Short mmCIF file of C-alpha atoms and ligand atoms in Angstrom, two decimals:
data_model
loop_
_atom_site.label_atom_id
_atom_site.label_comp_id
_atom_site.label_asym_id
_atom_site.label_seq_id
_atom_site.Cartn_x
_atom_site.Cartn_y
_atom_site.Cartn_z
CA UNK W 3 -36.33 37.16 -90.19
CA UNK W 4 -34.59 34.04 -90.96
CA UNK W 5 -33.52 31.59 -88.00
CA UNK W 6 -31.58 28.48 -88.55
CA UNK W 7 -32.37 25.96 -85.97
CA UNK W 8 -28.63 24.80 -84.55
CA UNK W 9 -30.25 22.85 -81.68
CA UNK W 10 -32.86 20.41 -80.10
CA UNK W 11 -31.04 17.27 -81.72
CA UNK W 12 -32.09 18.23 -85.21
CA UNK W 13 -30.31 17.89 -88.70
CA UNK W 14 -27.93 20.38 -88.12
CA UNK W 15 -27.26 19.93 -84.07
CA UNK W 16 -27.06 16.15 -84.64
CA UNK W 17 -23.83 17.39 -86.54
CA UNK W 18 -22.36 19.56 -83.98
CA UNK W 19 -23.48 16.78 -81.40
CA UNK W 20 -20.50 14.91 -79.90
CA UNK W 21 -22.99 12.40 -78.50
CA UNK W 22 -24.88 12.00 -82.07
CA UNK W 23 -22.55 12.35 -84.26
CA UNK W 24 -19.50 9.14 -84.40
CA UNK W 25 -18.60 9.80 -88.41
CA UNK W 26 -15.48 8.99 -89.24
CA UNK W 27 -14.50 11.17 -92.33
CA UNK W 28 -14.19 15.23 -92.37
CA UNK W 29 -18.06 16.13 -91.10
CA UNK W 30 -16.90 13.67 -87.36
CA UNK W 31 -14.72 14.14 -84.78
CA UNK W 32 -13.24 17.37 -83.47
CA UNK W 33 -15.17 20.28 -83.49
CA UNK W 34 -14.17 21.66 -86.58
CA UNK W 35 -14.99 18.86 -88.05
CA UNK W 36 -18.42 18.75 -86.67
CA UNK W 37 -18.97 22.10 -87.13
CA UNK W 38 -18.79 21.64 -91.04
CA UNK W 39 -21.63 20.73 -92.58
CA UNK W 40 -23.54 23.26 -90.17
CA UNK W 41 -21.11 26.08 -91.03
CA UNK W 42 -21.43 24.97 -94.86
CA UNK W 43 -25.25 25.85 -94.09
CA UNK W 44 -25.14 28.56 -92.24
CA UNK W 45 -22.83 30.81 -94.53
CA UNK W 46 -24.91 30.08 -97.79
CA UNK W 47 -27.89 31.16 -96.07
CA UNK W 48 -26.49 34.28 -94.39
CA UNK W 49 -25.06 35.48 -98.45
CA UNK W 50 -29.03 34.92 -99.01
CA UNK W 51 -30.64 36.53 -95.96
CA UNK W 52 -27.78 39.32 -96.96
CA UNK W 53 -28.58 39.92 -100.31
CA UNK W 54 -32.49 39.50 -99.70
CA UNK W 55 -31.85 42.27 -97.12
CA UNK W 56 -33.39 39.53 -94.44
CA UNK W 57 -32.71 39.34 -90.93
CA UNK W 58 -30.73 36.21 -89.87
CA UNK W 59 -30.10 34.31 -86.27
CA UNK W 60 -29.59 31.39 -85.43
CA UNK W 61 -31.00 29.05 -82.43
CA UNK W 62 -29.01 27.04 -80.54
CA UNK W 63 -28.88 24.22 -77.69
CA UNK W 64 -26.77 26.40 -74.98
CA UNK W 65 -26.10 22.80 -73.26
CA UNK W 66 -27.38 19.27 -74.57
CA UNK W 67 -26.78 18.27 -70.65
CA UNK W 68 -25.76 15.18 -71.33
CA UNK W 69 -22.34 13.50 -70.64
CA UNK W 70 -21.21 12.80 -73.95
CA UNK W 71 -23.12 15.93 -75.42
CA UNK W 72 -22.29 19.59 -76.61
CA UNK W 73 -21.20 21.53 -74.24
CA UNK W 74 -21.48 25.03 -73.59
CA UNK W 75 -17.62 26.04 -74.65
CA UNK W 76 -17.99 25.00 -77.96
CA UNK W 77 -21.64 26.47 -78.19
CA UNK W 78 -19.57 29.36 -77.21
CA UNK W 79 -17.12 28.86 -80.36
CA UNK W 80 -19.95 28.11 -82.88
CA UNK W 81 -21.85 30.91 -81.90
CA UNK W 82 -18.46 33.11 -82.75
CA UNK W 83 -17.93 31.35 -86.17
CA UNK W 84 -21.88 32.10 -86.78
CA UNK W 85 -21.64 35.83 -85.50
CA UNK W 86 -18.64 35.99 -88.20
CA UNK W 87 -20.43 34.43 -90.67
CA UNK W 88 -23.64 36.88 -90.74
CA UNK W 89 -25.47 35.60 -87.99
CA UNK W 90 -27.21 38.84 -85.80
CA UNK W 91 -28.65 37.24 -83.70
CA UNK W 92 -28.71 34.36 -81.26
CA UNK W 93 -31.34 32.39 -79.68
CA UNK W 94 -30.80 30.22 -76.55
CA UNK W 95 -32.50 27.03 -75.89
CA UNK W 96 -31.19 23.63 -74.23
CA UNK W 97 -30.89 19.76 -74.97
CA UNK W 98 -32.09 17.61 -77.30
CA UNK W 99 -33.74 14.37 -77.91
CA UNK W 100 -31.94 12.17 -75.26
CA UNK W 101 -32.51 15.35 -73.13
CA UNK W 102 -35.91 16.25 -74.05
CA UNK W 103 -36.44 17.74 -70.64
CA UNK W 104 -34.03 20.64 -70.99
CA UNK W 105 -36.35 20.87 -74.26
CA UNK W 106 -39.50 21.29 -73.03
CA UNK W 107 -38.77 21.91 -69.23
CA UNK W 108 -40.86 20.17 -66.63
CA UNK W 109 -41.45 21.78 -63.42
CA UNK W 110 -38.81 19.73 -61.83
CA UNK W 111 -36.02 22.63 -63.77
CA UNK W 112 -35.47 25.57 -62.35
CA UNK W 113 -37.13 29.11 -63.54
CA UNK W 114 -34.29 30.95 -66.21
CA UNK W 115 -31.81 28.36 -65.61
CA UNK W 116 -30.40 29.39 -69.23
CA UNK W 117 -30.21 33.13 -68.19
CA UNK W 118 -26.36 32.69 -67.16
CA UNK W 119 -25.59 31.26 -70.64
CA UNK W 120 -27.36 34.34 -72.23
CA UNK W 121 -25.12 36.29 -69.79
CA UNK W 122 -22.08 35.18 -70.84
CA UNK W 123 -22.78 35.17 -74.46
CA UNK W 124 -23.90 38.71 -74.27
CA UNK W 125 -20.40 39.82 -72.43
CA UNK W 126 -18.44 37.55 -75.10
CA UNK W 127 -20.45 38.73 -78.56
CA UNK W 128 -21.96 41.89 -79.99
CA UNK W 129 -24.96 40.70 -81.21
CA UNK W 130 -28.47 40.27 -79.22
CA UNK W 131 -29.30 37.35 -76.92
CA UNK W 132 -32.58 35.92 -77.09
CA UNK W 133 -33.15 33.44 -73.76
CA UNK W 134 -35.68 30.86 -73.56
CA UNK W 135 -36.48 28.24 -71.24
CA UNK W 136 -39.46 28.05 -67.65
CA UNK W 137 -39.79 31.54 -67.72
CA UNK W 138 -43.49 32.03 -66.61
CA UNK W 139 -42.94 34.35 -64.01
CA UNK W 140 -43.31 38.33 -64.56
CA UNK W 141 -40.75 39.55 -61.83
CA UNK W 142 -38.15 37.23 -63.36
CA UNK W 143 -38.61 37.80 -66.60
CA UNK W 144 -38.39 41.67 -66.45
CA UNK W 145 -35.55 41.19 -64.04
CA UNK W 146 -33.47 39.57 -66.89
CA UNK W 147 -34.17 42.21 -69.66
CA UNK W 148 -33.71 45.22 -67.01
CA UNK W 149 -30.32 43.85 -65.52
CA UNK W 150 -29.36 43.01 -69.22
CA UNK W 151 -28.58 39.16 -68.67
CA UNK W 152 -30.63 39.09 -72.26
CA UNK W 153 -31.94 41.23 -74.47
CA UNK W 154 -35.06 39.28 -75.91
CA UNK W 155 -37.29 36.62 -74.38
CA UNK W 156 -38.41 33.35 -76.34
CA UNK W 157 -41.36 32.09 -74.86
CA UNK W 158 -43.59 29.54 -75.67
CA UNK W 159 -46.04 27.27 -73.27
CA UNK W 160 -46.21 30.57 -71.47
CA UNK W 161 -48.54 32.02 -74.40
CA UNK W 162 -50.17 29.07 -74.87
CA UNK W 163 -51.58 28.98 -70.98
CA UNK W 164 -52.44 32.60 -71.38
CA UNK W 165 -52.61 34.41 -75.24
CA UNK W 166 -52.77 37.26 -73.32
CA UNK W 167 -48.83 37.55 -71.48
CA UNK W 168 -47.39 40.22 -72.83
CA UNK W 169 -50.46 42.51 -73.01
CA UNK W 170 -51.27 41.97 -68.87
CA UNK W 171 -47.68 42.44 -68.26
CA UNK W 172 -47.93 45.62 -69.88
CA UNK W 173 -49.96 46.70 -68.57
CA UNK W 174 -49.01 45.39 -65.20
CA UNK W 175 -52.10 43.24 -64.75
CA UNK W 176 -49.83 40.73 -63.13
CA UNK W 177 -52.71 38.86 -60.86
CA UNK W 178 -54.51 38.09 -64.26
CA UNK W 179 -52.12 36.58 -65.58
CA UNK W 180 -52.54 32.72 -65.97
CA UNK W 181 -48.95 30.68 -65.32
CA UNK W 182 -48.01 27.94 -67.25
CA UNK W 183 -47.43 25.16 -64.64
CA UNK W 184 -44.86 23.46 -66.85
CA UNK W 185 -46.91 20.40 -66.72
CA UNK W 186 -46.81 19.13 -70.49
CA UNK W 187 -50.00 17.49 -70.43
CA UNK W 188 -51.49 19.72 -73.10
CA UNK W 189 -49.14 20.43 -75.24
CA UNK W 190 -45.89 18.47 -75.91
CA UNK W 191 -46.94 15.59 -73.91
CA UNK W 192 -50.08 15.69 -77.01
CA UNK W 193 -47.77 16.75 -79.41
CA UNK W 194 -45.34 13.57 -78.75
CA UNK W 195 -48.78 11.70 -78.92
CA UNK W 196 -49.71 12.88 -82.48
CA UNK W 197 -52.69 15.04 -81.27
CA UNK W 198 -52.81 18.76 -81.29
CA UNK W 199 -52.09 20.83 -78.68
CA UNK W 200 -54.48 21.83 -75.62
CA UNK W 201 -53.43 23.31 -72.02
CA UNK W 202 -54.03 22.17 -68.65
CA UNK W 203 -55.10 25.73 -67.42
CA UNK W 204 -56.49 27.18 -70.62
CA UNK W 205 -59.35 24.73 -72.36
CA UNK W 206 -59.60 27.44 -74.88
CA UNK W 207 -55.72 26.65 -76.30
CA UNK W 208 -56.00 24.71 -79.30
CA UNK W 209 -59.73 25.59 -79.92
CA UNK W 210 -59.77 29.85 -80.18
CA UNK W 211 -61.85 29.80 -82.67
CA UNK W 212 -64.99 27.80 -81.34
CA UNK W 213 -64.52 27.95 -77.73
CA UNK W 214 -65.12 31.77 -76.47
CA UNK W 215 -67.14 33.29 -73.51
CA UNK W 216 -70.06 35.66 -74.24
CA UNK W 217 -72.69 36.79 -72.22
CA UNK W 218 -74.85 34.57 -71.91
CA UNK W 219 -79.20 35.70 -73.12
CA UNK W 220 -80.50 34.64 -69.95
CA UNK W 221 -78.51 34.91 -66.61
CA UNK W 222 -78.89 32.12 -63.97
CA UNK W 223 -78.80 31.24 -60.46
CA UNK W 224 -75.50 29.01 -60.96
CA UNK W 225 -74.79 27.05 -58.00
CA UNK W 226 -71.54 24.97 -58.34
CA UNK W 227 -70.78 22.27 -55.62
CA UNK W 228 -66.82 21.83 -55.19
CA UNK W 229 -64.10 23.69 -55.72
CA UNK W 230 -61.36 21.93 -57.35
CA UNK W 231 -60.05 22.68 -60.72
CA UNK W 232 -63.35 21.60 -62.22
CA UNK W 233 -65.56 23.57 -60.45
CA UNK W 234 -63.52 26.85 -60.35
CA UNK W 235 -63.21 26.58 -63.76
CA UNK W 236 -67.11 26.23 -64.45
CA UNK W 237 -67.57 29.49 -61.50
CA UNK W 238 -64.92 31.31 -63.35
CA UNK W 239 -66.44 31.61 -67.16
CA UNK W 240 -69.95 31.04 -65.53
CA UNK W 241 -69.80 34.40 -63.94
CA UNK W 242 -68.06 35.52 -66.61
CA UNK W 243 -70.88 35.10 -69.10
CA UNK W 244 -73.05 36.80 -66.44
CA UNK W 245 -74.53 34.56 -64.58
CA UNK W 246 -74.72 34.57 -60.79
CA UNK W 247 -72.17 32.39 -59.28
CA UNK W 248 -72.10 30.41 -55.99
CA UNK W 249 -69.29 27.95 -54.86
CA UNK W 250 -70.13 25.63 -52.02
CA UNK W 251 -66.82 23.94 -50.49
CA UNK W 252 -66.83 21.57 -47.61
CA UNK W 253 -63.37 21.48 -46.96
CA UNK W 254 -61.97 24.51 -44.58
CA UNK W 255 -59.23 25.01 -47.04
CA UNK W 256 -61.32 25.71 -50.13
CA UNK W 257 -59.07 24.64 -52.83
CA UNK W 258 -57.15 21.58 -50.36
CA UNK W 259 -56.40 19.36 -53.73
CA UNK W 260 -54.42 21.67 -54.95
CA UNK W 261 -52.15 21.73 -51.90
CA UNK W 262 -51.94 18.00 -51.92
CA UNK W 263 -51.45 17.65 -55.33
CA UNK W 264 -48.62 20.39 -55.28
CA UNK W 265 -47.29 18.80 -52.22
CA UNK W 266 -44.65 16.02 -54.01
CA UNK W 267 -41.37 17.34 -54.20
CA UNK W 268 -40.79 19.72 -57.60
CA UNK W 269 -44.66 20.26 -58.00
CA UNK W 270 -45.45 23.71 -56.24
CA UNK W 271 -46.03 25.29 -60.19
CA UNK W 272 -49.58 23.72 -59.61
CA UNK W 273 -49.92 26.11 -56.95
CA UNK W 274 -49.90 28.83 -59.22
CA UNK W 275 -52.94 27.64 -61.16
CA UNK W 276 -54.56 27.84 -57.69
CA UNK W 277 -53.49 31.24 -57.23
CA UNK W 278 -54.78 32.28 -60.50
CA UNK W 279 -58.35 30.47 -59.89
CA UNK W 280 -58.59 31.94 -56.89
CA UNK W 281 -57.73 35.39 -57.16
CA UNK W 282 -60.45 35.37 -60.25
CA UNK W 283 -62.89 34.45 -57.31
CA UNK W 284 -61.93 36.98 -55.46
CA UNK W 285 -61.98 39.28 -58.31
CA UNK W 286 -64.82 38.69 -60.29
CA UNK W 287 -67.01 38.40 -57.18
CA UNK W 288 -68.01 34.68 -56.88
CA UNK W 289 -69.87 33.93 -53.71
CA UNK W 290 -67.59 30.80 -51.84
CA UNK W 291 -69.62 29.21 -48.88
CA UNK W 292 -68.00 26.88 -46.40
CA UNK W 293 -70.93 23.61 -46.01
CA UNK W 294 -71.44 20.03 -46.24
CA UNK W 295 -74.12 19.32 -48.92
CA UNK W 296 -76.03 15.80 -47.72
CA UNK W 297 -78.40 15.82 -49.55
CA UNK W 298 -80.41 17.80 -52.09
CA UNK W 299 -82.44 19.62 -50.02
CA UNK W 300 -78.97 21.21 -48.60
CA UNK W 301 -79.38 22.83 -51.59
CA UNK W 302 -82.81 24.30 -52.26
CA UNK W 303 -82.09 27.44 -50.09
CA UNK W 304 -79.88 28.49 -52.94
CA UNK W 305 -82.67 28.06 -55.51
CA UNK W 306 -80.49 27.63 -57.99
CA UNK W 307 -81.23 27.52 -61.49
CA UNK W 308 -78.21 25.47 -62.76
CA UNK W 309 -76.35 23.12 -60.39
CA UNK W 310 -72.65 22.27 -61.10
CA UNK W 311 -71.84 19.45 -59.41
CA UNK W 312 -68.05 18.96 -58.79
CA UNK W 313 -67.47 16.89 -56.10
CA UNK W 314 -64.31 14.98 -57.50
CA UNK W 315 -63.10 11.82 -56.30
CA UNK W 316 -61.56 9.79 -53.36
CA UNK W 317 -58.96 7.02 -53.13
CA UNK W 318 -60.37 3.45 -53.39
CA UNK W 319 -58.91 1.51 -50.65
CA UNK W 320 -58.21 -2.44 -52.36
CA UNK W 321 -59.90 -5.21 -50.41
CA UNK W 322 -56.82 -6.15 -48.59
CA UNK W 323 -56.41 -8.39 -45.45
CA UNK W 324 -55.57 -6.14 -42.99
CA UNK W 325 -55.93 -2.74 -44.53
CA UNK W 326 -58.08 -0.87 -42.12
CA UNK W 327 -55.77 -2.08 -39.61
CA UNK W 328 -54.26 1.15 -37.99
CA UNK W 329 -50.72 1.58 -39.51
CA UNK W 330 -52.34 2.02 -43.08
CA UNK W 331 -53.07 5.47 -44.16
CA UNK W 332 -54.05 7.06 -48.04
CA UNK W 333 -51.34 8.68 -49.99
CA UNK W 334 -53.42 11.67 -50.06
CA UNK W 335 -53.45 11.98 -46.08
CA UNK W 336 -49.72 11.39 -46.66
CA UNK W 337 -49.35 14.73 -48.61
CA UNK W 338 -51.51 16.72 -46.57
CA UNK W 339 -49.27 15.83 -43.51
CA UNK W 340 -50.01 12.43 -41.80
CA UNK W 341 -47.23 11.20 -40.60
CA UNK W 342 -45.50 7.75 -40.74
CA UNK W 343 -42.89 5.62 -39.49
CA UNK W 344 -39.45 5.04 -41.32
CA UNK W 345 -40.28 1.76 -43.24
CA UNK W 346 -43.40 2.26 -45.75
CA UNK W 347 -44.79 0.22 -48.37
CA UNK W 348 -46.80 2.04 -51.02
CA UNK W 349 -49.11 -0.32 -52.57
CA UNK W 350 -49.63 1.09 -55.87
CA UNK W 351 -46.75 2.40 -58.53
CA UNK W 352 -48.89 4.72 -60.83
CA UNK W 353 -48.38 8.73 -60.68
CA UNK W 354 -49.63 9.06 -57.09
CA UNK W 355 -47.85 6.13 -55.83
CA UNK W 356 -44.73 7.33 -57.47
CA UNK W 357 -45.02 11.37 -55.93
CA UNK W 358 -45.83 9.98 -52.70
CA UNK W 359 -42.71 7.65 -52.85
CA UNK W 360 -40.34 11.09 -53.83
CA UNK W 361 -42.31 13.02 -51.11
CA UNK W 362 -41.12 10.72 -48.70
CA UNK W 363 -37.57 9.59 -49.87
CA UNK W 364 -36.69 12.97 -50.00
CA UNK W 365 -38.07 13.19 -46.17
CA UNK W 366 -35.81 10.23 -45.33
CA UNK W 367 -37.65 7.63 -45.19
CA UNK W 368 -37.16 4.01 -46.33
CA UNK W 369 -40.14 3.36 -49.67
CA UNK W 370 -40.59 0.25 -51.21
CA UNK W 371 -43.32 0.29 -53.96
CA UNK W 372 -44.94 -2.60 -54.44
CA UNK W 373 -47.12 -2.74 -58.43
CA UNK W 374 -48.91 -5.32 -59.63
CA UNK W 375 -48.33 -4.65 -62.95
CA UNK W 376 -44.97 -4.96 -64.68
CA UNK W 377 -43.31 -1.42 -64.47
CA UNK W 378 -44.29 1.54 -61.93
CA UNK W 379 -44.96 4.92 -63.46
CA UNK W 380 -46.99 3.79 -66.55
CA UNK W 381 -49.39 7.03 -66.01
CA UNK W 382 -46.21 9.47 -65.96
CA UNK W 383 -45.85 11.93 -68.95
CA UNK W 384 -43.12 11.40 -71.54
CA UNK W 385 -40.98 14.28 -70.29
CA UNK W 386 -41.21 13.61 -66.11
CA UNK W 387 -41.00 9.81 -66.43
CA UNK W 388 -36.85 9.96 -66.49
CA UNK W 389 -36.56 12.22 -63.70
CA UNK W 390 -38.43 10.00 -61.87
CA UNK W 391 -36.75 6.97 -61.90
CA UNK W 392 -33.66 8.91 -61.67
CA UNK W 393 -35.05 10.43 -58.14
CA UNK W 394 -36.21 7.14 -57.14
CA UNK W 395 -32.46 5.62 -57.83
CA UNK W 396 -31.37 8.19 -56.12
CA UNK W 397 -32.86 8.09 -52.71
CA UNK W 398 -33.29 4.42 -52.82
CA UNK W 399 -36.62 4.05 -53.64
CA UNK W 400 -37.13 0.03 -54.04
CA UNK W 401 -39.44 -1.11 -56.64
CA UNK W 402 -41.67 -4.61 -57.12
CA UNK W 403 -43.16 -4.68 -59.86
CA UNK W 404 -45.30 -7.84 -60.88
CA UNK W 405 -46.38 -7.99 -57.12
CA UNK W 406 -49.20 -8.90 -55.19
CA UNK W 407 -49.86 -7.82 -51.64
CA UNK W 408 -51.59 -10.73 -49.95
CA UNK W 409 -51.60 -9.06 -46.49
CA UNK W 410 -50.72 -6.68 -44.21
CA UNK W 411 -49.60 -7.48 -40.78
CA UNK W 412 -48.83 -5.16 -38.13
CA UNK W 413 -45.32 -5.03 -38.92
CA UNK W 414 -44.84 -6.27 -42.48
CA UNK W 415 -46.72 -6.59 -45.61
CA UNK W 416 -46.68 -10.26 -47.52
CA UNK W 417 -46.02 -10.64 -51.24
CA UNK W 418 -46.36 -13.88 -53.12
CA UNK W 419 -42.92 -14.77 -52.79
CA UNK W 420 -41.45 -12.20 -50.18
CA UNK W 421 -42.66 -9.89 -47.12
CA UNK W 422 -41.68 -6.12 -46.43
CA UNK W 423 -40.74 -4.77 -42.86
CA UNK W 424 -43.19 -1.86 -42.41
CA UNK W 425 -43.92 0.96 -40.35
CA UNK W 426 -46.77 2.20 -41.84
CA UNK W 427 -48.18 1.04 -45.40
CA UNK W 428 -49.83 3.77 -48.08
CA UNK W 429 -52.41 3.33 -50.31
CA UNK W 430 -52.35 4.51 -53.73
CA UNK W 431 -54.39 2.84 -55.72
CA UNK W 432 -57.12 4.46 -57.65
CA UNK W 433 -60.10 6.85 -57.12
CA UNK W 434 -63.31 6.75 -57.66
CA UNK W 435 -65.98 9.09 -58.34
CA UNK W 436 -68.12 10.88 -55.39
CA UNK W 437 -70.83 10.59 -57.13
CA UNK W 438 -73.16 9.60 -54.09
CA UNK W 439 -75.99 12.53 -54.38
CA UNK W 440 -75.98 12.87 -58.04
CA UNK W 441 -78.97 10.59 -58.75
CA UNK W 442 -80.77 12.93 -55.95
CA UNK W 443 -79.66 16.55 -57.13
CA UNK W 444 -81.08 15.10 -60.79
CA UNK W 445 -84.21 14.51 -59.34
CA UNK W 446 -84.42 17.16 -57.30
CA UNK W 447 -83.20 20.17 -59.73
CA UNK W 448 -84.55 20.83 -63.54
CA UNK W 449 -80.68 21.37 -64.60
CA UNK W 450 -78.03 19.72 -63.07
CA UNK W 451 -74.37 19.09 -65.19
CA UNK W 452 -71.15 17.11 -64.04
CA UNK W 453 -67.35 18.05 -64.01
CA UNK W 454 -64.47 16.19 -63.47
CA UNK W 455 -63.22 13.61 -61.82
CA UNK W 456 -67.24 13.30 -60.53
CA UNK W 457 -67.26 11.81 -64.13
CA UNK W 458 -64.52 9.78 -64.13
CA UNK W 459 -61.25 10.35 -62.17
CA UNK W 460 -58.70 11.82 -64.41
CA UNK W 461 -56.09 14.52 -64.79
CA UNK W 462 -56.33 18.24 -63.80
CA UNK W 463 -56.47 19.12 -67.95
CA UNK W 464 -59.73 17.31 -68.23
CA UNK W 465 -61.68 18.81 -65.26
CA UNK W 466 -60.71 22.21 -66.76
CA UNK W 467 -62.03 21.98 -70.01
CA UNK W 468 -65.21 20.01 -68.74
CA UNK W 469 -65.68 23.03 -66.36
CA UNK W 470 -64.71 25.42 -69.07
CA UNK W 471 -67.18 23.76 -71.48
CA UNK W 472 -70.11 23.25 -69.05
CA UNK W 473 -70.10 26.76 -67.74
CA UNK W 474 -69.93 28.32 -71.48
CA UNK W 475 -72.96 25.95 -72.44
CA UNK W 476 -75.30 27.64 -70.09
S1 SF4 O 512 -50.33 22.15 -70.77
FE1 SF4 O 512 -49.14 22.59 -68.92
S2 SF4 O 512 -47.04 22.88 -69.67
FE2 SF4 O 512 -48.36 22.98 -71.45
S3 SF4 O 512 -48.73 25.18 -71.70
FE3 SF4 O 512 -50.42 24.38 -70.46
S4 SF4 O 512 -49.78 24.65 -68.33
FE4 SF4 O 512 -47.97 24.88 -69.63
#
C-alpha cells in the first residue's frame, strides 16, 4: 500500500493550508488553487499505484484547528477530488505544525475526538475511513469499529506503551493491557529533541532488542521499599523473572503519588499507569505491606536478599522569612486536598508550580506565580507548554517572573519591588531525595540498589526504566 501524506503541515498540506500557504500565482488562494500542486501529485501517483496493481490512500489533517487553517469542509472536498482521482482509502489525523498538539495529542484532548470526522466522511464517501488520534482505551476503540463511525484504527503511541495491544485485546486480556498516558515524554517530546524514542510506562520501547525479562538462575528474597512508579516497576519484572517479591509502603494509600500527580486538571491518564501497576500486583502475586521503615533493622525480619530502595523524594521548602508560618502549605498537600484561602501565591513557576496554579484557577481561586527565573514553565514538554499558558490566560493566572520573594507576612508576600495580598502561599520549589537510611540499609544488607527520584528527583519516565533496569539486573 501506498499512502500520500496530505497532512501534519508537510509539503503537500502546507499547499492545501490556508494559514501556510499566501502564494500569489495559480498554486495560492482559493481552494482550487491550493489544491493544485497536491492534486497534480496525487493523480500521477494513483496512474502508478494503478498500473503497479498497488493499494493507494491518502492521509489527511481532518482539521488544522487553527483560525486561519484548513478546515474540515474543504478536507471534505479534497478528500472527494482524491476518492475520484484513485484514492481507496482515507486516513484521518489532525493539525499541523502551529498545532502540533492535535498532532501528537496530549492528555489535555479528548479520547476519539476525530471519530465524528471519520463519521461523516464515511456517510459522504464510499471508500474506508481509517481514524486516528488518543485512542488508548479498549471499550472506545471497539465501540467505533462496531457502531461503524470508522472502519480502521491508526494507532501509534498506543503500541509503543504496550507492543502487545492488539493481541490482549483479542484476546480480551483488557487488565494487561498497558495505556499510553499521552504524556510525550518518551517519544515525540525525544523525537522533537533529536533522540530516539523511549516510553514513560514501557522502558523496554526503544531498546527490544537488549532489554527483555528472563528468569532469572537464582531466585531472591527481593524486598523493595516504596511504591511509586520506581518501585512497582522494579516488583513488577522482579517477580517476573522469578524472584520473590515484597513491597513495603508507608503511606495508607499505597500508590498516593500517583493520585497527586494525576490530580491537576487534564492529568487523570496517569491514573491509568497506576491501574496497570497495580493490577500486575495484584495479579502476579506481589506481597504489599503497609509499615514505616526507620531504620535498617525494620527490615531484617524480611531477610531479604536484594533490597530495592525506592523511597522517592519530598518538596524542599526555600529558606524563606516566614515560611513555616501557618498560612504556607506544599503544592503537593495542595493536590491531595489541603485547602486554602482565595488569594495564593505559588512560589515557584516550574511544572509543579504551574499544575498547581491550573488546579486551583480552575477551582476559582485568585494565583499569582511568583519565578525567579525569567519565564515560568521552563520544565514543560514541547507539546503541553501552549496549553498551558493558554489555561493560565484564561483563568487569570498572574505571572512574575524575574522575582524574588523576600518574605512572607501573614497576609501578603514581599517581592523586591512589589507585595502580593495572600491567603495562603504554596510552595513549589524543588525536591529532594529521601535518601536518609540509605547509608544504613548499605551497611546493613550485602545488596542494596536505588530507583528513582531516591537518585535524583526527576520525571515518572526515568524511575521506570531505573526500576525496569534494576529489577532485570538481578
Ligand atoms: S511516552 Fe507517554 S505518550 Fe509516549 S507512548 Fe509512552 S505513555 Fe504514550
Amino acid at each position: 500500500m501506498i499512502e500520500l501524506h496530505l497532512a501534519h503541515g508537510y509539503l503537500l498540506h502546507s499547499f492545501l493550508s490556508p494559514h501556510s500557504n499566501k502564494r500569489e500565482d495559480e498554486y495560492g488562494g482559493p481552494l482550487e488553487n491550493r489544491m493544485r500542486f497536491p492534486m497534480e501529485v496525487l493523480k500521477e501517483l494513483a496512474k502508478m499505484c494503478a498500473n503497479a496493481d498497488v493499494a493507494f490512500t491518502i492521509r489527511i489533517s481532518a482539521d488544522e484547528y487553527l483560525e486561519d487553517g484548513l478546515k474540515f469542509e474543504e478536507v471534505l472536498k479534497i478528500c472527494q477530488e482524491a476518492v475520484n482521482a484513485g484514492a481507496q482509502a482515507i486516513s484521518l489525523t489532525a493539525g499541523s505544525y502551529d498545532s502540533v498538539a492535535y498532532t501528537i495529542q496530549p492528555m489535555f484532548i479528548e479520547q476519539g475526538f476525530l471519530v465524528p470526522y471519520s463519521k461523516k466522511i464515511k456517510e459522504i464517501l464510499d471508500v474506508p475511513v481509517i481514524v486516528a488520534g488518543r485512542l488508548n482505551d479498549a471499550d472506545l476503540m471497539e465501540r467505533i469499529i462496531e457502531t461503524e463511525e470508522a472502519d480502521m484504527l491508526a494507532i501509534g503511541r498506543g503500541l509503543i506503551s504496550d507492543e502487545e495491544l492488539v493481541v490482549k485485546m483479542k484476546h480480551k486480556d483488557y487488565d494487561q493491557i498497558r495505556y499510553c498516558v499521552a504524556c510525550n515524554q518518551g517519544c515525540i517530546d525525544n523525537v522533537f529533541q533529536g533522540k530516539g524514542i523511549t516510553c514513560l510506562v514501557n522502558a523496554r520501547a526503544g531498546f527490544e532488542a537488549e532489554r527483555n525479562i528472563t528468569e532469572a538462575e537464582e531466585k531472591k528474597r527481593v524486598v523493595v521499599v516504596g511504591a511509586g512508579p520506581a518501585g512497582l516497576e522494579a516488583a513488577r519484572v522482579a517477580k517476573l523473572s522469578g524472584h520473590d517479591v515484597t513491597v513495603i509502603e508507608k503511606s495508607k494509600d499505597q500508590r498516593g503519588k500517583f493520585d497527586i500527580l494525576a490530580a491537576p486538571p487534564e492529568k487523570d491518564s496517569f491514573l491509568l499507569y497506576k491501574d496497570y501497576l497495580s493490577t500486575q500486583m495484584a495479579q502476579l502475586g506481589v506481597d504489599i505491606v503497609e509499615e514505616t521503615i526507620s531504620s535498617a533493622a525494620d527490615l531484617e525480619k524480611y531477610r531479604p536478599d536484594k533490597v530495592i530502595i525506592a523511597t522517592g523524594a519530598s518538596q524542599t521548602v526555600p529558606p524563606i522569612v516566614g515560611v513555616n508560618m501557618g498560612h504556607v502549605v506544599l503544592a503537593e498537600d495542595v493536590l491531595d486536598g489541603a485547602q486554602v484561602g482565595e488569594n495564593v501565591a505559588i512560589v515557584g513557576g516550574g511544572l509543579v508550580g504551574t499544575e498547581t496554579a491550573k488546579f486551583l484557577a480552575e477551582a476559582g481561586k485568585k494565583v499569582t506565580i511568583i519565578e525567579m527565573a525569567d519565564a515560568i514553565g521552563k520544565d514543560v514538554g514541547p507539546t503541553f507548554v501552549g496549553h498551558m499558558f493558554e489555561f493560565l490566560a484564561e483563568h487569570n493566572v498572574a505571572q512574575k517572573t524575574n522575582a524574588k520573594v523576600l518574605e512572607i507576612k501573614e497576609d501578603r508576600v514581599l517581592l523586591e519591588n512589589e507585595e502580593i495580598v495572600v491567603d495562603n502561599v504554596v510552595i513549589a520549589a524543588g525536591y529532594q531525595a529521601n535518601n536518609e537510611l540509605l547509608e544504613e540499609m548499605k551497611k546493613a544488607f550485602p545488596d542494596v540498589s536505588t530507583v528513582g527520584d531516591v537518585n535524583l528527583p526527576r520525571r515518572i519516565i526515568d524511575a521506570t526504566e531505573e526500576g525496569f533496569l534494576t529489577a532485570v539486573s538481578i
